[in-house]
PDB file of C-alpha atoms in Angstrom:
ATOM      1  CA  MET A  10      30.868  12.726   5.305  1.00 76.00           C
ATOM      2  CA  LYS A  11      29.939   9.506   3.464  1.00 78.00           C
ATOM      3  CA  LEU A  12      27.298   8.688   6.104  1.00 79.00           C
ATOM      4  CA  ILE A  13      25.705  12.123   5.772  1.00 77.00           C
ATOM      5  CA  LEU A  14      25.649  11.820   1.983  1.00 76.00           C
ATOM      6  CA  LEU A  15      24.126   8.303   2.209  1.00 73.00           C
ATOM      7  CA  SER A  16      21.477   9.524   4.674  1.00 70.00           C
ATOM      8  CA  LEU A  17      20.461  12.416   2.500  1.00 66.00           C
ATOM      9  CA  THR A  18      20.238  10.152  -0.492  1.00 68.00           C
ATOM     10  CA  LEU A  19      18.066   7.710   1.297  1.00 63.00           C
ATOM     11  CA  LEU A  20      15.751  10.564   2.417  1.00 61.00           C
ATOM     12  CA  LEU A  21      15.377  11.745  -1.111  1.00 59.00           C
ATOM     13  CA  VAL A  22      14.788   8.469  -2.911  1.00 57.00           C
ATOM     14  CA  THR A  23      13.061   6.091  -0.451  1.00 52.00           C
ATOM     15  CA  ASN A  24       9.967   8.147   0.329  1.00 48.00           C
ATOM     16  CA  CYS A  25       8.673   7.906  -3.202  1.00 51.00           C
ATOM     17  CA  ALA A  26       6.098   5.109  -2.654  1.00 50.00           C
ATOM     18  CA  SER A  27       5.310   5.353   1.060  1.00 50.00           C
ATOM     19  CA  GLY A  28       1.939   7.090   0.753  1.00 53.00           C
ATOM     20  CA  PRO A  29       1.000  10.779   0.835  1.00 60.00           C
ATOM     21  CA  VAL A  30       3.197  11.470   3.885  1.00 61.00           C
ATOM     22  CA  GLY A  31       5.806   9.495   5.769  1.00 65.00           C
ATOM     23  CA  GLY A  32       7.940   9.506   8.862  1.00 67.00           C
ATOM     24  CA  LEU A  33      11.636   8.991   9.205  1.00 70.00           C
ATOM     25  CA  LEU A  34      11.411   6.223  11.827  1.00 81.00           C
ATOM     26  CA  TYR A  35       7.833   4.855  11.379  1.00 81.00           C
ATOM     27  CA  SER A  36       4.632   5.590   9.573  1.00 81.00           C
ATOM     28  CA  ASP A  37       1.409   3.553   9.237  1.00 77.00           C
ATOM     29  CA  ILE A  38      -1.055   5.444   6.974  1.00 80.00           C
ATOM     30  CA  LYS A  39      -4.427   4.678   5.529  1.00 81.00           C
ATOM     31  CA  TYR A  40      -5.634   6.965   2.701  1.00 79.00           C
ATOM     32  CA  PRO A  41      -8.547   7.019   0.292  1.00 75.00           C
ATOM     33  CA  GLY A  42      -8.315   6.020  -3.318  1.00 73.00           C
ATOM     34  CA  THR A  43     -11.317   5.877  -5.623  1.00 74.00           C
ATOM     35  CA  THR A  44     -14.992   5.137  -5.332  1.00 72.00           C
ATOM     36  CA  ASN A  45     -17.354   3.567  -7.796  1.00 72.00           C
ATOM     37  CA  GLY A  46     -20.540   5.250  -6.636  1.00 69.00           C
ATOM     38  CA  THR A  47     -22.983   4.644  -3.778  1.00 68.00           C
ATOM     39  CA  ASP A  48     -25.257   2.024  -5.375  1.00 78.00           C
ATOM     40  CA  ILE A  49     -22.841  -0.798  -4.891  1.00 76.00           C
ATOM     41  CA  LYS A  50     -23.021  -2.578  -1.564  1.00 76.00           C
ATOM     42  CA  SER A  51     -19.752  -3.014   0.394  1.00 77.00           C
ATOM     43  CA  ASN A  52     -20.465  -6.403   1.966  1.00 82.00           C
ATOM     44  CA  THR A  53     -16.865  -7.756   1.584  1.00 85.00           C
ATOM     45  CA  GLN A  54     -13.366  -6.465   1.841  1.00 86.00           C
ATOM     46  CA  ALA A  55     -10.063  -7.831   0.633  1.00 89.00           C
ATOM     47  CA  GLU A  56      -6.470  -6.627   0.826  1.00 89.00           C
ATOM     48  CA  ARG A  57      -3.195  -7.469  -0.781  1.00 90.00           C
ATOM     49  CA  CYS A  58       0.198  -5.859  -0.339  1.00 91.00           C
ATOM     50  CA  ILE A  59       3.526  -5.398  -1.999  1.00 89.00           C
ATOM     51  CA  TYR A  60       6.757  -5.381   0.131  1.00 89.00           C
ATOM     52  CA  ASN A  61      10.190  -3.832  -0.176  1.00 85.00           C
ATOM     53  CA  VAL A  62      13.178  -4.581   2.077  1.00 87.00           C
ATOM     54  CA  LEU A  63      16.215  -2.275   2.060  1.00 84.00           C
ATOM     55  CA  GLY A  64      15.257  -1.078  -1.416  1.00 78.00           C
ATOM     56  CA  ILE A  65      16.809  -4.297  -2.680  1.00 84.00           C
ATOM     57  CA  ILE A  66      14.146  -6.979  -2.499  1.00 86.00           C
ATOM     58  CA  GLY A  67      10.563  -6.266  -3.604  1.00 87.00           C
ATOM     59  CA  ALA A  68       7.613  -8.680  -4.002  1.00 88.00           C
ATOM     60  CA  GLY A  69       3.885  -8.838  -4.168  1.00 85.00           C
ATOM     61  CA  ASN A  70       0.822  -8.171  -6.261  1.00 85.00           C
ATOM     62  CA  SER A  71      -1.608  -5.488  -5.157  1.00 84.00           C
ATOM     63  CA  GLY A  72      -3.612  -4.905  -8.277  1.00 85.00           C
ATOM     64  CA  ALA A  73      -7.282  -4.134  -7.569  1.00 86.00           C
ATOM     65  CA  GLY A  74      -8.556  -6.326 -10.383  1.00 85.00           C
ATOM     66  CA  GLN A  75      -6.613  -9.396  -9.216  1.00 88.00           C
ATOM     67  CA  ILE A  76      -7.712  -8.802  -5.605  1.00 89.00           C
ATOM     68  CA  ALA A  77     -11.349  -8.662  -6.752  1.00 86.00           C
ATOM     69  CA  LYS A  78     -11.020 -11.808  -8.877  1.00 87.00           C
ATOM     70  CA  ASP A  79      -9.302 -13.855  -6.218  1.00 88.00           C
ATOM     71  CA  ASN A  80     -11.875 -12.886  -3.558  1.00 89.00           C
ATOM     72  CA  LYS A  81     -14.912 -13.226  -5.860  1.00 88.00           C
ATOM     73  CA  ILE A  82     -15.857  -9.529  -5.674  1.00 86.00           C
ATOM     74  CA  SER A  83     -18.095  -9.051  -8.668  1.00 85.00           C
ATOM     75  CA  ARG A  84     -18.575  -5.274  -8.358  1.00 85.00           C
ATOM     76  CA  ILE A  85     -15.961  -2.981  -6.761  1.00 86.00           C
ATOM     77  CA  SER A  86     -17.281  -0.179  -4.534  1.00 86.00           C
ATOM     78  CA  THR A  87     -14.001   1.425  -3.269  1.00 86.00           C
ATOM     79  CA  ILE A  88     -10.299   1.038  -3.714  1.00 88.00           C
ATOM     80  CA  ASP A  89      -8.278   2.447  -0.816  1.00 88.00           C
ATOM     81  CA  TYR A  90      -4.696   2.231   0.207  1.00 90.00           C
ATOM     82  CA  ARG A  91      -2.565   1.633   3.260  1.00 89.00           C
ATOM     83  CA  SER A  92       1.175   2.037   3.690  1.00 86.00           C
ATOM     84  CA  LEU A  93       3.739   1.067   6.301  1.00 84.00           C
ATOM     85  CA  ASN A  94       7.282   2.472   6.373  1.00 84.00           C
ATOM     86  CA  VAL A  95       9.879   1.529   8.986  1.00 83.00           C
ATOM     87  CA  LEU A  96      13.275   3.324   9.333  1.00 81.00           C
ATOM     88  CA  VAL A  97      13.250   5.217   6.007  1.00 73.00           C
ATOM     89  CA  GLY A  98      13.100   2.334   3.614  1.00 72.00           C
ATOM     90  CA  VAL A  99      14.448  -0.528   5.690  1.00 83.00           C
ATOM     91  CA  PHE A 100      10.974  -2.055   5.337  1.00 86.00           C
ATOM     92  CA  ARG A 101       8.083  -0.747   3.255  1.00 86.00           C
ATOM     93  CA  MET A 102       4.659  -2.116   2.553  1.00 86.00           C
ATOM     94  CA  GLN A 103       1.964  -0.738   0.265  1.00 88.00           C
ATOM     95  CA  CYS A 104      -1.415  -2.302   0.351  1.00 89.00           C
ATOM     96  CA  THR A 105      -4.535  -2.051  -1.811  1.00 89.00           C
ATOM     97  CA  VAL A 106      -7.837  -2.482  -0.014  1.00 91.00           C
ATOM     98  CA  VAL A 107     -10.858  -3.378  -2.234  1.00 89.00           C
ATOM     99  CA  THR A 108     -14.462  -3.408  -1.035  1.00 88.00           C
ATOM    100  CA  GLY A 109     -17.515  -4.436  -2.920  1.00 88.00           C
ATOM    101  CA  GLU A 110     -20.237  -6.940  -3.662  1.00 86.00           C
ATOM    102  CA  LYS A 111     -19.352 -10.614  -3.476  1.00 83.00           C
ATOM    103  CA  GLU A 112     -20.664 -12.987  -6.188  1.00 74.00           C
TER     104      GLU A 112
END
């Protein structure tokens, strides 16, 4: 009974930040975010991720502004997202993908 209760709890709370959809065993999803118009060239792309293990340990910085600054992207064209989820929250990764014009 405790195992069933724990499983149901994990299903309800761990899928919150895994993207628009998720799988119980595995999901690897890319989904669109925002665009800044079509007049900005997308000649460079950079990605940064945040990680979570067992819902206990979390680390990373996936802010679009910091990604652009660190990779010398002067004008952002698009901000998209990617998520990876393994075994309902055993391992989760959420990435921000920034494209734009390099300085």
